Amino acid sequence: MTPAARSTVTLEGHFARDFAELAVPWQAEQAPDPRLLVLNEPLAAELGLDPSYLRGSDGLLLLVGNLVPNGATPVAQAYAGHQFGSFAPRLGDGRALLLGEIVDAAGHLRDVHLKGSGRTPFARGGDGLAVVGPMLREYIVSEAMHAMGIPTTRSLAVIATGRSVRRESLQPGAVLTRVAGSHLRVGSFQYARTTGDVDLLRSLADHAISRHYSGAASAEHPYVALFQAVIAAQASLVAQWMLVGFVHGVMNTDNMTISGETIDYGPCAFMDAFDPAAVYSSIDEAGRYAYGNQPVMAEWNLTRLAEALLPLFHDDQEQAVALAEEFLAAFRGQYSAAWAAGMKTKLGLRNDVDDEVAAPLLVELPTLLKVGRIDHTSFFRSLGSAARGHAEPVRSMFMDPVAFDAWAQRWSALGPDAEVMDRVNPAYIPRNHLVEEALASASGGDLYPLERLLSAVTDPFNERSGLERYACAAPEDFGTYRTFCGT
Ligand code: AMP
Ligand code: MG
């Protein structure tokens, strides 16, 4: 490979420099004919990058990794991971590169990362590539999550590479330029642990502390404080997923961040009709990562993180395990508290409504929604109208409204605040049928439906005329939705 040209944009190379054991210097494959499909201008501004530069020819080369930023050493990151419960000791970025870190306008370090930039030493049997549809999908869903206030990696751009990629058929190739607080995963720590090098594990933990949980550095036991902070971040994150009906679809430990950001939008989907057993991924036959299982799987993954961190908790293995168990026990309470607080807000219940009074309403609601097969997003948004006295839209979602009426009467008596509800219950989410429509059009060269969908879901609480169809449930003929991994 000839060395890639350098750009005028400057990045830091902290991870590449400090973690040679976890970072293989590598170059992106040449994109034969890069063409910008979508650029996130607000995010570019946050990063101090000039959108007009990014739209120009050098900018496009930068966004696909063919022009290397000053100071950057692009690397493929090593990580391990439990995939559907089985441990894979060496996964790593098979088709991705960390370009480096950028200091954003707020002074924080953010990773700039490429997905679909060609084979790396971690590619195993994969082609190292990505195609337009799934990369736009990650762009849409991650930006929708961000707009709903849910921690997530961000999408800066999707560039069509001009290369055809073989999937079931030949498809247009693409690179997603992704931005994250970091790409440290539970699997990064699992990888460091399997090397047997405790100093490496400790350095990685110090790095995680400095990037995400600086308060832990001054704690009596910094690594315990780090672990507790990750537990808290994940309890909060998964509660937020549950509150908006998000199904991640592939919660392997390599797809769970240390920062508490949602990562790797492969086979994810938003639930339409409420169902704890909702699964969309074609490969998740046992429903391991079903909607209702996500809190349990998060706790399972955190247990794997605890195993990786044990040598840092205590020199004595037995005492380290006892400590880990004690900290892990906090997850359930934290998750439940975050979910209940979030659900109270979704129902517009004021803080001074006693939890004992609210709890039965919260507990009974999932059963009502499941039995009625009620559209999750529409229900909560319409319930806001009910709080304003227009109960019929939400009531009419129930074929048999008797049980709902009884529930709604008790809820209504608590004086729900419709404005609070409208600030947390999105009118627009990336509904599966709308995402598919936008991707099919974009793959055929028409970007207009993608732009419309993005404008809806990036301002999700602000209902606007002209966007009515973006707030509606899927048409009946949309059928059973299936998503695919390894895309
Ligand atoms: P994911 O399920 O997307 O989180 O990926 C799991 C692992 O497979 C990671 O190590 C990825 O880098 C790798 N991978 C996924 N797709 C490809 C591909 N097309 N080529 C090479 N590696 C891939
Ligand atoms: Mg992944």
Short mmCIF file of C-alpha atoms and ligand atoms in Angstrom, two decimals:
data_model
loop_
_atom_site.label_atom_id
_atom_site.label_comp_id
_atom_site.label_asym_id
_atom_site.label_seq_id
_atom_site.Cartn_x
_atom_site.Cartn_y
_atom_site.Cartn_z
CA MET A 1 0.00 0.00 0.00
CA THR A 2 1.25 3.51 -0.80
CA PRO A 3 0.97 5.88 2.13
CA ALA A 4 -2.20 7.97 2.05
CA ALA A 5 -1.95 11.74 1.59
CA ARG A 6 -2.33 14.03 4.63
CA SER A 7 -5.20 16.42 5.25
CA THR A 8 -5.11 19.82 6.91
CA VAL A 9 -7.50 18.59 9.61
CA THR A 10 -5.69 17.64 12.79
CA LEU A 11 -6.54 14.70 15.00
CA GLU A 12 -4.94 13.31 18.13
CA GLY A 13 -3.57 9.79 18.15
CA HIS A 14 -3.90 8.94 21.84
CA PHE A 15 -5.25 5.43 21.53
CA ALA A 16 -2.91 4.49 18.66
CA ARG A 17 0.09 5.79 20.60
CA ASP A 18 -0.76 4.51 24.07
CA PHE A 19 -2.24 1.11 23.23
CA ALA A 20 0.01 -0.52 20.65
CA GLU A 21 -1.17 -3.93 21.93
CA LEU A 22 -4.76 -3.07 21.03
CA ALA A 23 -4.25 -1.03 17.86
CA VAL A 24 -2.99 -2.22 14.49
CA PRO A 25 -1.94 0.72 12.28
CA TRP A 26 -3.83 0.35 9.03
CA GLN A 27 -5.05 2.23 5.98
CA ALA A 28 -8.48 2.55 4.48
CA GLU A 29 -9.00 1.03 1.06
CA GLN A 30 -9.12 3.48 -1.83
CA ALA A 31 -12.67 4.54 -2.66
CA PRO A 32 -12.81 4.62 -6.48
CA ASP A 33 -15.42 7.37 -6.75
CA PRO A 34 -16.47 8.85 -3.40
CA ARG A 35 -19.79 10.66 -3.40
CA LEU A 36 -21.38 12.31 -0.38
CA LEU A 37 -24.84 10.96 0.47
CA VAL A 38 -25.43 12.76 3.73
CA LEU A 39 -23.45 15.13 5.95
CA ASN A 40 -24.35 16.04 9.51
CA GLU A 41 -23.63 19.77 9.53
CA PRO A 42 -24.59 20.41 13.18
CA LEU A 43 -22.24 17.62 14.26
CA ALA A 44 -19.47 18.93 11.99
CA ALA A 45 -19.85 22.31 13.71
CA GLU A 46 -19.67 20.64 17.14
CA LEU A 47 -16.39 19.09 16.06
CA GLY A 48 -15.02 22.35 14.70
CA LEU A 49 -15.00 20.99 11.13
CA ASP A 50 -16.00 23.20 8.23
CA PRO A 51 -18.95 21.64 6.36
CA SER A 52 -17.92 23.25 3.06
CA TYR A 53 -14.46 21.68 3.40
CA LEU A 54 -16.03 18.29 4.15
CA ARG A 55 -18.23 18.60 1.05
CA GLY A 56 -15.21 19.35 -1.15
CA SER A 57 -12.97 16.76 -2.76
CA ASP A 58 -10.37 16.71 0.03
CA GLY A 59 -13.15 16.55 2.61
CA LEU A 60 -14.66 13.48 0.96
CA LEU A 61 -11.26 11.79 0.85
CA LEU A 62 -10.89 12.57 4.56
CA LEU A 63 -14.32 11.13 5.33
CA VAL A 64 -13.49 7.80 3.63
CA GLY A 65 -9.98 7.61 5.11
CA ASN A 66 -8.05 8.26 1.89
CA LEU A 67 -6.65 11.53 3.19
CA VAL A 68 -5.18 11.04 6.63
CA PRO A 69 -5.60 13.88 9.15
CA ASN A 70 -2.49 15.52 10.55
CA GLY A 71 -1.22 13.78 13.64
CA ALA A 72 -3.41 10.74 13.05
CA THR A 73 -2.38 7.10 12.93
CA PRO A 74 -5.45 5.20 11.74
CA VAL A 75 -5.73 1.89 13.55
CA ALA A 76 -7.95 -1.16 13.66
CA GLN A 77 -8.84 -1.71 17.31
CA ALA A 78 -8.62 -5.13 18.89
CA TYR A 79 -11.42 -6.43 21.05
CA ALA A 80 -12.95 -9.71 22.11
CA GLY A 81 -16.59 -10.44 22.77
CA HIS A 82 -19.33 -12.79 23.78
CA GLN A 83 -21.48 -13.22 20.69
CA PHE A 84 -24.87 -14.73 21.53
CA GLY A 85 -23.27 -16.10 24.68
CA SER A 86 -20.14 -17.66 23.12
CA PHE A 87 -16.76 -16.13 23.76
CA ALA A 88 -14.72 -15.05 20.73
CA PRO A 89 -11.25 -14.04 21.99
CA ARG A 90 -10.30 -12.02 18.89
CA LEU A 91 -12.89 -9.98 17.06
CA GLY A 92 -11.66 -6.43 16.52
CA ASP A 93 -12.42 -3.93 13.78
CA GLY A 94 -12.78 -6.20 10.78
CA ARG A 95 -14.08 -3.44 8.55
CA ALA A 96 -13.54 -0.32 10.59
CA LEU A 97 -10.74 2.06 11.56
CA LEU A 98 -10.24 4.56 14.32
CA LEU A 99 -8.83 7.60 12.51
CA GLY A 100 -7.98 9.31 15.79
CA GLU A 101 -9.48 11.63 18.35
CA ILE A 102 -10.69 15.16 17.78
CA VAL A 103 -11.02 17.86 20.43
CA ASP A 104 -14.59 19.10 20.03
CA ALA A 105 -15.85 22.64 20.55
CA ALA A 106 -16.61 21.83 24.20
CA GLY A 107 -13.04 20.60 24.73
CA HIS A 108 -13.91 16.89 24.89
CA LEU A 109 -12.03 14.17 23.05
CA ARG A 110 -14.21 12.35 20.53
CA ASP A 111 -13.25 9.35 18.38
CA VAL A 112 -13.51 9.73 14.61
CA HIS A 113 -14.06 6.30 13.16
CA LEU A 114 -14.79 4.74 9.77
CA LYS A 115 -17.04 1.77 9.13
CA GLY A 116 -16.80 -0.05 5.81
CA SER A 117 -13.24 1.13 5.03
CA GLY A 118 -11.85 -2.22 3.88
CA ARG A 119 -10.41 -5.44 5.27
CA THR A 120 -8.13 -5.28 8.29
CA PRO A 121 -6.13 -8.01 10.05
CA PHE A 122 -9.33 -8.69 12.07
CA ALA A 123 -11.51 -9.26 8.99
CA ARG A 124 -11.52 -13.08 9.24
CA GLY A 125 -13.80 -14.20 6.37
CA GLY A 126 -15.43 -10.80 5.85
CA ASP A 127 -14.88 -8.49 2.90
CA GLY A 128 -14.24 -5.46 5.12
CA LEU A 129 -16.92 -3.47 3.35
CA ALA A 130 -20.31 -1.98 4.05
CA VAL A 131 -23.17 -1.05 1.75
CA VAL A 132 -25.25 2.09 1.40
CA GLY A 133 -28.52 0.81 2.95
CA PRO A 134 -27.20 -0.33 6.35
CA MET A 135 -24.84 2.66 6.73
CA LEU A 136 -27.70 5.09 6.09
CA ARG A 137 -29.75 3.04 8.52
CA GLU A 138 -27.13 3.57 11.23
CA TYR A 139 -27.09 7.28 10.35
CA ILE A 140 -30.88 7.63 10.65
CA VAL A 141 -31.30 5.61 13.82
CA SER A 142 -28.29 6.99 15.69
CA GLU A 143 -29.28 10.57 14.92
CA ALA A 144 -32.88 9.83 15.97
CA MET A 145 -31.60 8.42 19.25
CA HIS A 146 -29.45 11.49 19.81
CA ALA A 147 -32.41 13.76 19.10
CA MET A 148 -34.42 11.89 21.74
CA GLY A 149 -31.63 12.56 24.23
CA ILE A 150 -30.42 8.96 24.35
CA PRO A 151 -26.63 8.52 24.58
CA THR A 152 -25.29 7.19 21.30
CA THR A 153 -22.45 7.21 18.86
CA ARG A 154 -23.08 9.88 16.23
CA SER A 155 -23.03 9.79 12.46
CA LEU A 156 -21.05 12.49 10.69
CA ALA A 157 -21.46 11.35 7.10
CA VAL A 158 -22.24 8.51 4.74
CA ILE A 159 -20.22 8.40 1.53
CA ALA A 160 -20.92 6.09 -1.36
CA THR A 161 -17.53 4.69 -2.38
CA GLY A 162 -18.33 3.93 -6.02
CA ARG A 163 -17.43 0.27 -5.39
CA SER A 164 -19.90 -2.57 -5.85
CA VAL A 165 -20.13 -4.92 -2.92
CA ARG A 166 -21.43 -8.47 -3.07
CA ARG A 167 -24.19 -9.27 -0.61
CA GLU A 168 -27.23 -11.33 -1.71
CA SER A 169 -26.93 -9.15 -4.79
CA LEU A 170 -24.38 -6.56 -5.88
CA GLN A 171 -24.93 -3.38 -3.89
CA PRO A 172 -23.37 0.07 -3.78
CA GLY A 173 -20.58 0.29 -1.19
CA ALA A 174 -20.43 2.99 1.47
CA VAL A 175 -18.39 4.27 4.38
CA LEU A 176 -20.00 5.66 7.52
CA THR A 177 -17.94 8.27 9.37
CA ARG A 178 -18.85 7.78 12.99
CA VAL A 179 -18.10 9.86 16.07
CA ALA A 180 -18.14 8.56 19.64
CA GLY A 181 -17.07 9.51 23.14
CA SER A 182 -14.88 6.47 22.62
CA HIS A 183 -15.05 3.04 21.06
CA LEU A 184 -14.07 1.28 24.28
CA ARG A 185 -16.30 -1.73 24.66
CA VAL A 186 -16.83 -4.41 27.27
CA GLY A 187 -15.04 -6.55 24.68
CA SER A 188 -12.00 -4.24 24.76
CA PHE A 189 -11.51 -5.15 28.42
CA GLN A 190 -12.17 -8.81 27.72
CA TYR A 191 -9.42 -8.69 25.10
CA ALA A 192 -6.98 -6.96 27.45
CA ARG A 193 -7.76 -9.54 30.14
CA THR A 194 -7.12 -12.49 27.81
CA THR A 195 -3.60 -11.18 27.11
CA GLY A 196 -2.81 -11.89 30.78
CA ASP A 197 -1.08 -8.51 30.96
CA VAL A 198 -2.54 -6.84 34.05
CA ASP A 199 -0.58 -3.64 33.38
CA LEU A 200 -2.32 -3.34 30.01
CA LEU A 201 -5.69 -3.94 31.66
CA ARG A 202 -4.90 -1.26 34.24
CA SER A 203 -3.79 1.24 31.58
CA LEU A 204 -6.96 0.63 29.63
CA ALA A 205 -9.03 1.20 32.76
CA ASP A 206 -7.08 4.43 33.44
CA HIS A 207 -7.78 5.52 29.87
CA ALA A 208 -11.52 4.81 30.30
CA ILE A 209 -11.53 6.77 33.54
CA SER A 210 -9.80 9.77 32.00
CA ARG A 211 -12.14 9.80 28.98
CA HIS A 212 -15.45 9.09 30.65
CA TYR A 213 -15.44 9.00 34.42
CA SER A 214 -12.80 11.41 35.62
CA GLY A 215 -14.36 11.45 39.10
CA ALA A 216 -13.34 7.81 39.53
CA ALA A 217 -9.66 8.80 39.47
CA SER A 218 -9.91 10.34 42.92
CA ALA A 219 -12.09 7.60 44.40
CA GLU A 220 -10.64 5.36 47.08
CA HIS A 221 -10.77 2.44 44.60
CA PRO A 222 -10.68 3.98 41.11
CA TYR A 223 -11.33 0.71 39.24
CA VAL A 224 -14.26 -0.15 41.45
CA ALA A 225 -15.58 3.36 40.87
CA LEU A 226 -15.11 2.86 37.11
CA PHE A 227 -17.08 -0.38 37.21
CA GLN A 228 -19.84 1.22 39.26
CA ALA A 229 -20.01 4.12 36.82
CA VAL A 230 -20.36 1.76 33.86
CA ILE A 231 -23.14 -0.11 35.67
CA ALA A 232 -24.96 3.16 36.32
CA ALA A 233 -24.50 4.35 32.71
CA GLN A 234 -25.78 1.09 31.25
CA ALA A 235 -28.72 0.88 33.66
CA SER A 236 -29.74 4.35 32.57
CA LEU A 237 -29.12 3.66 28.86
CA VAL A 238 -31.10 0.44 28.69
CA ALA A 239 -33.95 2.04 30.62
CA GLN A 240 -34.04 4.77 27.97
CA TRP A 241 -34.14 2.17 25.19
CA MET A 242 -37.05 0.46 26.90
CA LEU A 243 -38.93 3.71 27.32
CA VAL A 244 -38.87 4.43 23.57
CA GLY A 245 -39.36 0.82 22.44
CA PHE A 246 -35.88 0.40 20.97
CA VAL A 247 -34.64 -3.13 20.31
CA HIS A 248 -30.85 -3.14 19.81
CA GLY A 249 -30.89 -6.63 18.38
CA VAL A 250 -27.27 -7.67 18.93
CA MET A 251 -26.23 -6.86 22.49
CA ASN A 252 -23.02 -8.87 22.29
CA THR A 253 -20.33 -7.68 24.70
CA ASP A 254 -18.36 -6.22 21.77
CA ASN A 255 -21.40 -4.03 21.07
CA MET A 256 -21.67 -2.57 24.57
CA THR A 257 -19.69 0.58 25.30
CA ILE A 258 -17.91 1.59 28.46
CA SER A 259 -19.11 5.17 27.96
CA GLY A 260 -22.80 4.20 28.04
CA GLU A 261 -23.38 5.23 24.42
CA THR A 262 -25.54 3.05 22.20
CA ILE A 263 -23.28 1.50 19.54
CA ASP A 264 -23.50 -0.66 16.41
CA TYR A 265 -26.84 -0.22 14.80
CA GLY A 266 -26.97 -3.46 12.87
CA PRO A 267 -30.22 -5.36 13.21
CA CYS A 268 -31.90 -2.84 15.54
CA ALA A 269 -35.52 -1.76 15.20
CA PHE A 270 -38.17 0.22 17.01
CA MET A 271 -41.05 -1.87 18.21
CA ASP A 272 -44.43 -1.17 16.64
CA ALA A 273 -47.05 -3.14 18.61
CA PHE A 274 -45.93 -3.50 22.21
CA ASP A 275 -44.57 -6.97 22.90
CA PRO A 276 -41.85 -7.95 25.37
CA ALA A 277 -40.96 -10.85 23.04
CA ALA A 278 -40.39 -8.53 20.06
CA VAL A 279 -37.34 -9.69 18.05
CA TYR A 280 -36.41 -8.36 14.63
CA SER A 281 -32.99 -9.85 13.95
CA SER A 282 -33.11 -12.81 11.58
CA ILE A 283 -30.30 -14.55 13.48
CA ASP A 284 -31.74 -14.13 16.98
CA GLU A 285 -33.84 -17.27 16.78
CA ALA A 286 -34.01 -17.87 20.52
CA GLY A 287 -34.98 -14.28 21.30
CA ARG A 288 -31.87 -13.73 23.43
CA TYR A 289 -31.97 -10.01 22.62
CA ALA A 290 -35.76 -9.60 22.55
CA TYR A 291 -37.13 -6.23 23.70
CA GLY A 292 -38.08 -7.44 27.18
CA ASN A 293 -34.79 -9.28 27.68
CA GLN A 294 -32.55 -6.28 27.21
CA PRO A 295 -32.13 -5.35 30.89
CA VAL A 296 -31.22 -8.96 31.73
CA MET A 297 -28.72 -9.09 28.88
CA ALA A 298 -27.16 -5.80 29.95
CA GLU A 299 -26.65 -7.26 33.41
CA TRP A 300 -25.18 -10.42 31.85
CA ASN A 301 -22.72 -8.31 29.85
CA LEU A 302 -21.75 -6.30 32.92
CA THR A 303 -20.99 -9.57 34.67
CA ARG A 304 -18.57 -10.36 31.82
CA LEU A 305 -17.02 -6.90 32.34
CA ALA A 306 -16.64 -7.68 36.04
CA GLU A 307 -14.83 -10.92 35.17
CA ALA A 308 -12.44 -8.99 32.95
CA LEU A 309 -11.76 -6.41 35.65
CA LEU A 310 -11.33 -8.83 38.58
CA PRO A 311 -7.52 -8.45 38.85
CA LEU A 312 -8.02 -4.72 39.34
CA PHE A 313 -10.60 -5.12 42.12
CA HIS A 314 -8.44 -7.09 44.53
CA ASP A 315 -5.24 -9.15 44.58
CA ASP A 316 -7.14 -11.98 46.17
CA GLN A 317 -9.40 -13.59 43.55
CA GLU A 318 -12.11 -14.65 46.01
CA GLN A 319 -12.36 -11.21 47.51
CA ALA A 320 -12.42 -9.70 44.02
CA VAL A 321 -15.37 -11.92 43.08
CA ALA A 322 -17.22 -11.01 46.28
CA LEU A 323 -16.74 -7.31 45.50
CA ALA A 324 -17.89 -7.73 41.90
CA GLU A 325 -21.05 -9.51 43.04
CA GLU A 326 -21.80 -6.77 45.50
CA PHE A 327 -21.50 -4.04 42.83
CA LEU A 328 -23.42 -5.98 40.21
CA ALA A 329 -26.32 -6.31 42.62
CA ALA A 330 -26.87 -2.55 42.23
CA PHE A 331 -27.78 -2.87 38.55
CA ARG A 332 -31.35 -4.10 39.03
CA GLY A 333 -32.32 -1.37 41.45
CA GLN A 334 -30.73 1.32 39.30
CA TYR A 335 -32.38 0.04 36.15
CA SER A 336 -35.80 -0.22 37.82
CA ALA A 337 -35.51 3.25 39.32
CA ALA A 338 -34.51 4.75 35.95
CA TRP A 339 -37.32 2.95 34.16
CA ALA A 340 -39.94 3.92 36.75
CA ALA A 341 -38.84 7.57 36.81
CA GLY A 342 -38.87 7.67 33.00
CA MET A 343 -42.27 6.01 32.84
CA LYS A 344 -43.71 8.45 35.35
CA THR A 345 -42.57 11.28 33.08
CA LYS A 346 -43.99 9.56 30.00
CA LEU A 347 -47.30 9.44 31.83
CA GLY A 348 -47.01 13.11 32.76
CA LEU A 349 -47.06 12.38 36.49
CA ARG A 350 -45.55 15.07 38.64
CA ASN A 351 -42.63 14.29 40.95
CA ASP A 352 -44.85 14.75 43.98
CA VAL A 353 -47.15 11.92 42.88
CA ASP A 354 -46.32 9.26 45.40
CA ASP A 355 -44.41 6.30 43.94
CA GLU A 356 -46.75 3.95 45.76
CA VAL A 357 -49.68 5.51 43.93
CA ALA A 358 -47.93 5.55 40.56
CA ALA A 359 -46.46 2.05 40.77
CA PRO A 360 -49.64 0.04 40.04
CA LEU A 361 -50.31 2.20 36.96
CA LEU A 362 -46.78 1.57 35.72
CA VAL A 363 -46.94 -2.14 36.37
CA GLU A 364 -50.35 -2.65 34.74
CA LEU A 365 -49.65 -0.67 31.59
CA PRO A 366 -47.37 -3.17 29.78
CA THR A 367 -50.03 -5.87 30.08
CA LEU A 368 -52.71 -3.54 28.69
CA LEU A 369 -50.48 -2.65 25.74
CA LYS A 370 -49.47 -6.23 25.08
CA VAL A 371 -52.96 -7.67 25.23
CA GLY A 372 -54.27 -4.91 22.96
CA ARG A 373 -51.22 -5.11 20.60
CA ILE A 374 -51.03 -1.33 20.84
CA ASP A 375 -48.50 0.70 18.87
CA HIS A 376 -46.00 1.79 21.52
CA THR A 377 -45.06 5.20 20.13
CA SER A 378 -48.57 6.24 19.07
CA PHE A 379 -49.99 5.19 22.43
CA PHE A 380 -47.83 7.51 24.51
CA ARG A 381 -48.13 10.42 22.10
CA SER A 382 -51.91 10.07 21.99
CA LEU A 383 -52.05 9.74 25.74
CA GLY A 384 -50.72 13.31 25.79
CA SER A 385 -53.86 14.36 23.93
CA ALA A 386 -55.93 12.45 26.48
CA ALA A 387 -54.25 14.52 29.20
CA ARG A 388 -55.61 17.57 27.34
CA GLY A 389 -59.10 16.08 27.41
CA HIS A 390 -59.13 14.39 23.98
CA ALA A 391 -59.30 10.78 25.09
CA GLU A 392 -60.89 9.30 21.98
CA PRO A 393 -57.76 8.88 19.80
CA VAL A 394 -55.95 6.78 22.38
CA ARG A 395 -59.11 4.98 23.50
CA SER A 396 -59.91 3.96 19.94
CA MET A 397 -56.61 2.05 19.72
CA PHE A 398 -58.13 -0.58 22.02
CA MET A 399 -60.52 -3.07 20.49
CA ASP A 400 -61.91 -3.64 23.96
CA PRO A 401 -61.34 -0.45 25.96
CA VAL A 402 -62.88 -1.58 29.26
CA ALA A 403 -59.59 -2.32 31.02
CA PHE A 404 -57.97 0.75 29.46
CA ASP A 405 -60.84 2.97 30.63
CA ALA A 406 -60.42 1.78 34.20
CA TRP A 407 -56.67 2.40 34.03
CA ALA A 408 -57.12 5.80 32.34
CA GLN A 409 -59.58 6.96 34.97
CA ARG A 410 -57.05 6.36 37.76
CA TRP A 411 -54.27 7.94 35.69
CA SER A 412 -56.33 10.97 34.79
CA ALA A 413 -57.22 11.55 38.44
CA LEU A 414 -53.53 12.23 39.11
CA GLY A 415 -53.63 15.33 36.88
CA PRO A 416 -51.09 14.37 34.18
CA ASP A 417 -49.17 17.22 32.56
CA ALA A 418 -49.57 17.03 28.78
CA GLU A 419 -46.66 19.36 28.10
CA VAL A 420 -44.27 17.22 30.06
CA MET A 421 -45.53 14.21 28.11
CA ASP A 422 -44.99 15.86 24.74
CA ARG A 423 -41.40 16.60 25.67
CA VAL A 424 -40.56 12.93 26.25
CA ASN A 425 -42.96 10.95 24.05
CA PRO A 426 -41.72 11.28 20.47
CA ALA A 427 -44.17 11.87 17.66
CA TYR A 428 -41.56 10.70 15.15
CA ILE A 429 -39.29 7.69 15.46
CA PRO A 430 -37.53 5.84 12.64
CA ARG A 431 -40.43 3.49 12.03
CA ASN A 432 -39.35 0.37 10.22
CA HIS A 433 -41.48 0.90 7.14
CA LEU A 434 -40.27 4.50 6.79
CA VAL A 435 -36.64 3.51 7.18
CA GLU A 436 -37.00 0.81 4.53
CA GLU A 437 -38.72 3.25 2.18
CA ALA A 438 -35.95 5.84 2.63
CA LEU A 439 -33.18 3.28 2.13
CA ALA A 440 -34.75 1.76 -0.97
CA SER A 441 -35.09 5.21 -2.55
CA ALA A 442 -31.56 6.22 -1.57
CA SER A 443 -30.09 3.02 -2.99
CA GLY A 444 -31.89 3.89 -6.23
CA GLY A 445 -30.40 7.41 -6.22
CA ASP A 446 -33.33 9.39 -4.76
CA LEU A 447 -32.28 10.98 -1.46
CA TYR A 448 -35.48 12.99 -0.88
CA PRO A 449 -37.34 10.43 1.31
CA LEU A 450 -34.19 10.05 3.45
CA GLU A 451 -33.98 13.81 3.93
CA ARG A 452 -37.68 14.03 4.87
CA LEU A 453 -37.37 11.18 7.35
CA LEU A 454 -34.26 12.74 8.88
CA SER A 455 -35.99 16.06 9.28
CA ALA A 456 -38.84 14.31 11.13
CA VAL A 457 -36.78 12.11 13.45
CA THR A 458 -34.11 14.68 14.30
CA ASP A 459 -36.81 16.93 15.81
CA PRO A 460 -38.93 14.14 17.27
CA PHE A 461 -41.06 15.91 19.86
CA ASN A 462 -42.15 18.82 17.72
CA GLU A 463 -45.21 17.70 15.78
CA ARG A 464 -45.45 19.51 12.45
CA SER A 465 -48.10 19.67 9.78
CA GLY A 466 -47.09 17.94 6.57
CA LEU A 467 -45.35 15.15 8.48
CA GLU A 468 -48.50 13.24 9.50
CA ARG A 469 -47.50 10.01 7.79
CA TYR A 470 -44.23 9.97 9.76
CA ALA A 471 -46.25 9.69 12.97
CA CYS A 472 -48.41 6.78 11.78
CA ALA A 473 -48.01 3.10 12.46
CA ALA A 474 -46.96 0.81 9.62
CA PRO A 475 -49.65 -0.10 7.09
CA GLU A 476 -51.12 -3.56 7.66
CA ASP A 477 -49.48 -4.94 4.52
CA PHE A 478 -45.97 -4.10 5.82
CA GLY A 479 -45.94 -7.54 7.44
CA THR A 480 -43.41 -9.04 9.83
CA TYR A 481 -40.24 -6.99 9.92
CA ARG A 482 -36.87 -8.76 9.79
CA THR A 483 -33.45 -7.17 10.13
CA PHE A 484 -30.10 -8.61 9.13
CA CYS A 485 -26.72 -8.65 10.81
CA GLY A 486 -23.26 -8.53 9.24
CA THR A 487 -24.45 -6.00 6.75
P1 AMP B 1 -21.01 -6.61 14.35
O1 AMP B 1 -21.97 -7.74 14.44
O2 AMP B 1 -21.27 -5.66 13.21
O3 AMP B 1 -20.85 -5.90 15.64
O4 AMP B 1 -19.60 -7.25 13.98
C1 AMP B 1 -19.01 -8.31 14.68
C2 AMP B 1 -17.61 -8.53 14.18
O5 AMP B 1 -17.61 -8.87 12.79
C3 AMP B 1 -16.69 -7.32 14.30
O6 AMP B 1 -15.42 -7.82 14.61
C4 AMP B 1 -16.75 -6.73 12.93
O7 AMP B 1 -15.60 -5.95 12.63
C5 AMP B 1 -16.80 -7.95 12.04
N1 AMP B 1 -17.44 -7.72 10.74
C6 AMP B 1 -18.73 -7.48 10.48
N2 AMP B 1 -18.95 -7.35 9.15
C7 AMP B 1 -17.73 -7.49 8.54
C8 AMP B 1 -17.29 -7.46 7.17
N3 AMP B 1 -18.11 -7.25 6.16
N4 AMP B 1 -15.96 -7.64 6.97
C9 AMP B 1 -15.11 -7.85 7.98
N5 AMP B 1 -15.47 -7.91 9.26
C10 AMP B 1 -16.77 -7.73 9.57
MG MG B 2 -19.96 -4.53 16.51
#
